[in-house]
């Protein structure tokens, strides 16, 4: 499969555009043919039986499905390598398309992502994974040109984030926000499910292919956050008065992204030992924290920073120390990414920082001191008198 898509990519890159896309009738026939081919290829994970959260190893295939795929089904790294090759080949095609052709291709892929299951249990879950992998490739390469295309899938992204997020708002019971040691009782799970339903998550999003938040694993949310981070980074490159992240879009996604600070702690496994770095903290540092900081940068206005800043600060009062640590780390990274303009948010931070200096966990206290030191360096002013 890898060799096949290396050849496909080479053909796409070297063929004349007329030969590559013509000869299949009117109405973008050549693009449609290529799109259909790549949609089949993007279902590779379904054909070999690998879905995130599923059992490792080969699945038993129905009679007649053996052959070229045999021996590859149990190797997740191999599956991901093939998906990356498919995405790279598809990206080569995208670079040969005009705007109208690109829009048609993307809308068809977006429809494919949620239109079926590839005939396999958990198939739509697999489609989510490869779709967000492709999305990351597209925005990383096309940058601000591609950012507006996120508008077509903004509601889909929100639905997928709801699988992991516990929105931080005054309407959410403190019993849900205060998750202790990563363990969530059955009553809290029922409450979270009820709340997700009230907030608009569809039955398809919640239960397709047996999809439960606890079984998702880190890969899907990592791919979503990676794509969003690149979107926010490239949105800042766009026209000053035409940025993608409008107040409406910001308001829709803000509680879901900040809610991941608590939500991911509920769903990801705890550290193997007190001294070990948990999956939660590792994922937060690599993906969640940069995504939140660059969202603040893309927002670029006090009126949007205020609710963002407040929701991050509220997470510093969670019972779980790792949640407090990640919230603090998010605060510091936001000052790093946004810069001096974000000092306008400092007054509200003082009371929270003062509390965190007295935290029972040494890790939280140390991160608080590091955050204060960075803010002092950025502002050129000591905060000691305010924190006393």
Coordinates of C-alpha atoms in Angstrom, one line a residue:
X1 CA 0.0 0.0 0.0
X2 CA 2.8 2.4 0.8
X3 CA 4.5 1.8 -2.6
X4 CA 1.1 2.2 -4.3
X5 CA 0.6 5.7 -2.9
X6 CA 4.1 6.8 -3.5
X7 CA 3.4 6.0 -7.2
X8 CA 0.1 7.7 -7.1
X9 CA 1.7 10.8 -5.6
X10 CA 4.4 10.8 -8.2
X11 CA 1.8 10.5 -11.0
X12 CA -0.2 13.4 -9.6
X13 CA 2.8 15.7 -9.2
X14 CA 4.2 15.0 -12.7
X15 CA 1.1 14.7 -15.0
X16 CA -0.1 17.7 -16.9
X17 CA -3.2 19.2 -15.3
X18 CA -5.3 18.5 -18.4
X19 CA -4.3 14.9 -18.5
X20 CA -4.7 14.5 -14.7
X21 CA -8.2 16.1 -14.4
X22 CA -9.6 16.0 -17.9
X23 CA -11.2 13.3 -20.0
X24 CA -14.0 12.3 -17.7
X25 CA -16.8 14.5 -19.0
X26 CA -18.1 17.8 -17.8
X27 CA -18.7 19.1 -14.3
X28 CA -15.4 18.3 -12.7
X29 CA -15.5 14.6 -13.7
X30 CA -11.7 14.2 -13.3
X31 CA -11.8 15.6 -9.8
X32 CA -14.8 13.4 -8.9
X33 CA -12.9 10.3 -10.1
X34 CA -9.9 11.1 -8.0
X35 CA -12.0 12.0 -5.0
X36 CA -13.8 8.7 -5.2
X37 CA -10.5 6.9 -5.3
X38 CA -9.2 8.7 -2.3
X39 CA -12.3 8.1 -0.3
X40 CA -11.9 4.4 -0.8
X41 CA -8.3 4.7 0.3
X42 CA -9.2 6.7 3.4
X43 CA -11.3 3.7 4.5
X44 CA -8.2 1.6 4.8
X45 CA -8.4 1.5 8.6
X46 CA -11.9 0.0 8.3
X47 CA -10.8 -2.7 5.9
X48 CA -8.0 -3.9 8.2
X49 CA -10.1 -3.7 11.3
X50 CA -8.3 -1.0 13.3
X51 CA -10.4 1.5 15.2
X52 CA -9.2 3.6 18.1
X53 CA -10.5 2.0 21.3
X54 CA -10.8 -1.4 19.7
X55 CA -9.0 -4.6 20.6
X56 CA -5.4 -4.8 19.5
X57 CA -4.3 -7.5 17.1
X58 CA -5.9 -8.9 13.9
X59 CA -9.7 -9.2 13.7
X60 CA -11.2 -12.3 12.2
X61 CA -12.2 -11.3 8.7
X62 CA -15.2 -12.7 6.8
X63 CA -14.4 -15.3 4.2
X64 CA -13.1 -13.7 1.0
X65 CA -11.5 -10.7 2.7
X66 CA -8.0 -12.3 3.0
X67 CA -5.3 -11.3 0.6
X68 CA -3.4 -8.1 0.2
X69 CA -4.5 -6.8 3.6
X70 CA -3.7 -10.0 5.5
X71 CA -0.9 -9.5 8.1
X72 CA -1.4 -5.7 8.3
X73 CA -4.5 -5.6 10.5
X74 CA -2.8 -5.9 13.8
X75 CA -0.1 -3.2 13.2
X76 CA -1.5 0.2 14.2
X77 CA 1.7 1.9 13.3
X78 CA 1.5 0.4 9.8
X79 CA -2.1 1.6 9.4
X80 CA -1.2 5.1 10.4
X81 CA 1.8 5.1 8.0
X82 CA -0.6 4.1 5.2
X83 CA -3.0 6.8 6.2
X84 CA -0.3 9.4 6.1
X85 CA 0.8 8.2 2.7
X86 CA -2.9 8.6 1.5
X87 CA -3.1 12.1 3.0
X88 CA 0.2 13.1 1.3
X89 CA -1.0 11.8 -2.1
X90 CA -4.3 13.6 -1.6
X91 CA -2.5 16.8 -0.7
X92 CA -0.5 16.5 -4.0
X93 CA -3.9 16.5 -5.8
X94 CA -5.2 19.4 -3.8
X95 CA -2.2 21.5 -4.9
X96 CA -3.3 21.0 -8.5
X97 CA -6.9 22.2 -8.0
X98 CA -8.5 25.6 -8.3
X99 CA -10.7 27.0 -5.6
X100 CA -13.9 25.7 -6.9
X101 CA -12.5 22.2 -7.3
X102 CA -11.0 22.2 -3.9
X103 CA -14.3 23.3 -2.3
X104 CA -16.1 20.5 -4.1
X105 CA -13.5 17.9 -3.0
X106 CA -13.5 19.1 0.6
X107 CA -17.3 19.1 1.0
X108 CA -17.5 15.6 -0.4
X109 CA -14.8 14.4 2.1
X110 CA -16.6 16.2 5.0
X111 CA -19.9 14.4 4.0
X112 CA -18.1 11.1 3.8
X113 CA -16.7 11.5 7.3
X114 CA -20.2 11.4 8.9
X115 CA -22.3 9.7 6.2
X116 CA -21.6 6.0 7.0
X117 CA -19.4 3.5 8.7
X118 CA -17.6 1.8 5.8
X119 CA -19.6 -1.3 6.5
X120 CA -17.7 -2.0 9.7
X121 CA -18.5 -1.7 13.4
X122 CA -16.9 1.5 14.7
X123 CA -16.4 2.5 11.1
X124 CA -17.4 6.1 11.6
X125 CA -15.0 6.4 14.4
X126 CA -12.2 5.3 12.0
X127 CA -13.4 7.9 9.5
X128 CA -13.1 10.6 12.1
X129 CA -9.5 9.7 12.7
X130 CA -8.4 9.8 9.1
X131 CA -10.5 12.9 8.4
X132 CA -8.8 15.0 11.1
X133 CA -5.4 13.7 10.0
X134 CA -6.1 15.0 6.5
X135 CA -7.4 18.2 7.9
X136 CA -4.1 18.8 9.7
X137 CA -2.2 18.2 6.4
X138 CA -4.4 20.6 4.5
X139 CA -4.2 23.6 6.9
X140 CA -0.5 23.1 7.5
X141 CA 0.2 23.3 3.8
X142 CA -2.4 25.8 2.5
X143 CA -2.4 27.9 5.7
X144 CA -4.6 31.0 5.7
X145 CA -6.0 30.0 2.3
X146 CA -7.6 26.9 3.8
X147 CA -8.7 28.4 7.2
X148 CA -12.1 29.5 5.9
X149 CA -12.9 25.8 5.0
X150 CA -13.2 25.2 8.8
X151 CA -16.5 27.0 8.6
X152 CA -18.0 24.1 6.7
X153 CA -17.2 21.7 9.6
X154 CA -17.3 24.0 12.7
X155 CA -20.5 22.4 14.0
X156 CA -19.0 18.9 13.4
X157 CA -15.9 19.8 15.3
X158 CA -18.0 21.0 18.2
X159 CA -19.9 17.7 18.2
X160 CA -16.7 15.7 18.3
X161 CA -15.3 17.9 21.1
X162 CA -18.4 17.2 23.2
X163 CA -17.3 13.6 23.5
X164 CA -14.4 14.7 25.7
X165 CA -15.3 18.1 27.1
X166 CA -16.8 19.1 30.4
X167 CA -17.7 22.8 29.7
X168 CA -16.5 25.1 32.5
X169 CA -19.5 27.4 33.2
X170 CA -21.5 28.5 36.1
X171 CA -24.3 26.2 34.9
X172 CA -22.2 23.1 35.4
X173 CA -22.5 21.5 38.8
X174 CA -19.4 21.8 40.9
X175 CA -19.6 18.0 41.5
X176 CA -18.8 17.5 37.9
X177 CA -16.1 20.1 37.7
X178 CA -14.4 18.8 40.8
X179 CA -13.2 15.4 39.5
X180 CA -11.0 13.6 42.1
X181 CA -8.1 11.3 41.0
X182 CA -9.5 10.8 37.5
X183 CA -12.4 8.7 38.8
X184 CA -16.0 9.6 37.7
X185 CA -18.9 7.9 39.5
X186 CA -21.8 6.4 37.5
X187 CA -24.0 9.3 38.6
X188 CA -21.6 11.9 37.2
X189 CA -21.4 10.0 34.0
X190 CA -25.2 10.1 33.7
X191 CA -25.1 13.8 34.4
X192 CA -22.5 14.5 31.8
X193 CA -24.4 12.4 29.2
X194 CA -27.6 14.3 30.0
X195 CA -25.8 17.7 29.7
X196 CA -24.2 16.8 26.4
X197 CA -27.7 15.9 25.1
X198 CA -29.0 19.3 26.2
X199 CA -26.1 21.0 24.5
X200 CA -27.0 19.5 21.2
X201 CA -24.8 16.4 20.7
X202 CA -26.6 14.1 18.4
X203 CA -27.2 10.4 19.1
X204 CA -25.1 9.6 16.1
X205 CA -22.1 11.5 17.6
X206 CA -22.5 9.9 21.0
X207 CA -23.2 6.3 20.2
X208 CA -22.1 5.6 16.6
X209 CA -20.3 2.3 16.5
X210 CA -20.4 2.0 20.3
X211 CA -18.5 5.2 20.6
X212 CA -18.2 6.3 24.3
X213 CA -15.9 9.1 25.5
X214 CA -14.0 6.8 27.9
X215 CA -13.1 4.5 25.0
X216 CA -11.9 7.2 22.6
X217 CA -8.3 7.2 23.6
X218 CA -5.9 10.1 23.0
X219 CA -5.5 9.8 19.2
X220 CA -8.8 11.4 18.0
X221 CA -8.6 14.3 20.4
X222 CA -4.9 14.8 19.5
X223 CA -5.8 15.0 15.8
X224 CA -8.6 17.4 16.4
X225 CA -6.5 19.7 18.6
X226 CA -3.6 19.6 16.1
X227 CA -5.9 20.7 13.3
X228 CA -7.5 23.5 15.4
X229 CA -4.1 24.8 16.6
X230 CA -2.9 25.1 13.0
X231 CA -6.2 26.8 12.1
X232 CA -5.7 29.4 14.9
X233 CA -2.1 29.9 14.0
X234 CA -2.9 30.5 10.3
X235 CA -6.0 32.6 11.1
X236 CA -3.7 35.2 12.7
X237 CA -1.9 35.4 9.3
X238 CA -5.1 36.4 7.5
X239 CA -6.5 39.8 6.8
X240 CA -6.8 42.1 9.8
X241 CA -10.5 42.7 9.4
X242 CA -11.4 39.3 8.0
X243 CA -10.2 36.7 10.5
X244 CA -12.1 33.4 10.6
X245 CA -12.5 33.3 14.4
X246 CA -15.5 35.6 14.7
X247 CA -17.2 36.2 18.0
X248 CA -20.0 33.8 17.1
X249 CA -17.5 31.0 16.3
X250 CA -15.4 31.8 19.4
X251 CA -18.5 31.7 21.7
X252 CA -19.5 28.3 20.3
X253 CA -16.2 26.6 20.8
X254 CA -14.8 28.4 23.9
X255 CA -16.6 26.3 26.5
X256 CA -15.8 23.1 24.7
X257 CA -12.0 23.7 24.4
X258 CA -11.6 25.1 28.0
X259 CA -13.8 22.2 29.2
X260 CA -11.2 19.8 28.0
X261 CA -8.9 20.9 30.8
X262 CA -11.3 19.0 33.2
X263 CA -12.8 16.7 30.6
X264 CA -9.6 15.0 29.5
X265 CA -8.6 14.3 33.1
X266 CA -11.8 12.4 33.5
X267 CA -11.3 10.2 30.5
X268 CA -7.6 9.5 30.2
X269 CA -5.7 7.0 32.4
X270 CA -3.9 8.3 35.5
X271 CA -0.1 8.2 35.9
X272 CA 1.4 4.8 36.6
X273 CA 3.2 6.2 39.7
X274 CA 3.1 9.5 41.7
X275 CA 6.4 10.6 40.1
X276 CA 5.3 9.7 36.5
X277 CA 3.9 12.1 34.0
X278 CA 0.3 11.1 33.2
X279 CA -1.2 10.7 29.8
X280 CA -3.4 13.6 30.6
X281 CA -0.5 16.1 31.4
X282 CA 1.5 14.8 28.4
X283 CA -1.4 15.3 26.0
X284 CA -2.3 18.7 27.6
X285 CA 1.3 20.0 27.2
X286 CA 1.7 18.8 23.6
X287 CA -1.7 19.6 22.2
X288 CA -4.4 21.2 24.5
X289 CA -2.4 24.0 26.0
X290 CA -1.0 25.3 22.6
X291 CA -4.5 25.1 21.1
X292 CA -6.0 27.2 23.8
X293 CA -3.1 29.8 23.7
X294 CA -3.4 30.2 19.9
X295 CA -7.1 30.4 20.1
X296 CA -6.6 33.4 22.4
X297 CA -4.1 34.9 19.9
X298 CA -6.5 34.4 17.0
X299 CA -9.3 36.0 19.0
X300 CA -7.2 39.2 19.5
X301 CA -9.8 41.2 21.4
X302 CA -10.4 42.0 25.1
X303 CA -14.0 41.3 24.7
X304 CA -13.1 37.7 23.7
X305 CA -10.2 37.3 26.1
X306 CA -12.3 38.1 29.2
X307 CA -14.5 35.0 29.1
X308 CA -11.6 32.8 28.0
X309 CA -9.4 34.0 30.8
X310 CA -12.2 33.6 33.4
X311 CA -12.9 30.0 32.3
X312 CA -9.2 29.1 32.5
X313 CA -8.9 30.7 35.9
X314 CA -11.9 28.8 37.2
X315 CA -10.2 25.5 36.4
X316 CA -7.4 26.4 38.8
X317 CA -9.8 25.7 41.6
X318 CA -10.5 22.1 40.6
X319 CA -10.0 19.4 43.2
X320 CA -7.7 17.4 41.0
X321 CA -4.2 18.9 41.3
X322 CA -3.3 17.9 37.7
X323 CA -6.2 20.0 36.4
X324 CA -5.0 23.0 38.5
X325 CA -1.5 22.5 37.1
X326 CA -2.7 22.3 33.4
X327 CA -4.9 25.4 34.0
X328 CA -1.9 27.3 35.3
X329 CA 0.3 26.1 32.5
X330 CA -2.4 27.3 30.0
X331 CA -2.4 30.7 31.7
X332 CA 1.4 31.0 31.3
X333 CA 1.4 29.8 27.7
X334 CA -1.3 32.4 26.9
X335 CA 0.9 35.2 28.2
X336 CA 3.8 33.7 26.2
X337 CA 1.8 33.5 22.9
X338 CA -0.3 36.6 23.0
X339 CA 2.4 38.8 24.7
X340 CA 2.1 42.2 26.4
X341 CA -1.4 42.9 25.2
X342 CA -2.6 40.1 27.4
X343 CA -1.4 41.9 30.5
X344 CA -4.8 43.6 30.4
X345 CA -6.1 40.3 31.9
X346 CA -3.6 40.4 34.8
X347 CA -5.8 42.1 37.5
X348 CA -8.3 39.2 37.5
X349 CA -5.5 36.7 37.8
X350 CA -4.0 38.1 41.1
X351 CA -6.4 36.5 43.5
X352 CA -6.1 33.1 41.8
X353 CA -2.3 33.2 41.7
X354 CA -2.2 34.2 45.4
X355 CA -4.3 31.1 46.3
X356 CA -2.2 28.8 44.2
X357 CA 1.0 29.9 45.9
X358 CA -0.5 28.1 49.0
X359 CA -1.5 25.0 47.1
X360 CA -1.0 21.6 48.8
X361 CA 0.8 20.2 45.8
X362 CA 4.4 21.2 45.3
X363 CA 4.0 20.8 41.5
X364 CA 1.2 23.4 41.4
X365 CA 3.2 25.8 43.6
X366 CA 6.3 25.5 41.4
X367 CA 4.2 26.2 38.3
X368 CA 2.6 29.1 39.9
X369 CA 6.0 30.6 40.8
X370 CA 7.2 30.1 37.2
X371 CA 4.0 31.7 35.8
X372 CA 4.4 34.7 38.1
X373 CA 8.1 35.1 37.2
X374 CA 7.2 35.1 33.5
X375 CA 4.5 37.7 34.0
X376 CA 6.9 39.9 36.0
X377 CA 9.5 39.7 33.2
X378 CA 6.8 40.5 30.6
X379 CA 5.4 43.5 32.5
X380 CA 8.7 44.7 33.9
X381 CA 7.0 45.0 37.3
X382 CA 7.1 42.9 40.5
X383 CA 3.8 41.3 41.6
X384 CA 5.0 40.7 45.2
X385 CA 3.1 43.5 46.8
X386 CA -0.2 42.4 45.0
X387 CA 0.2 38.8 46.1
X388 CA 1.0 39.5 49.7

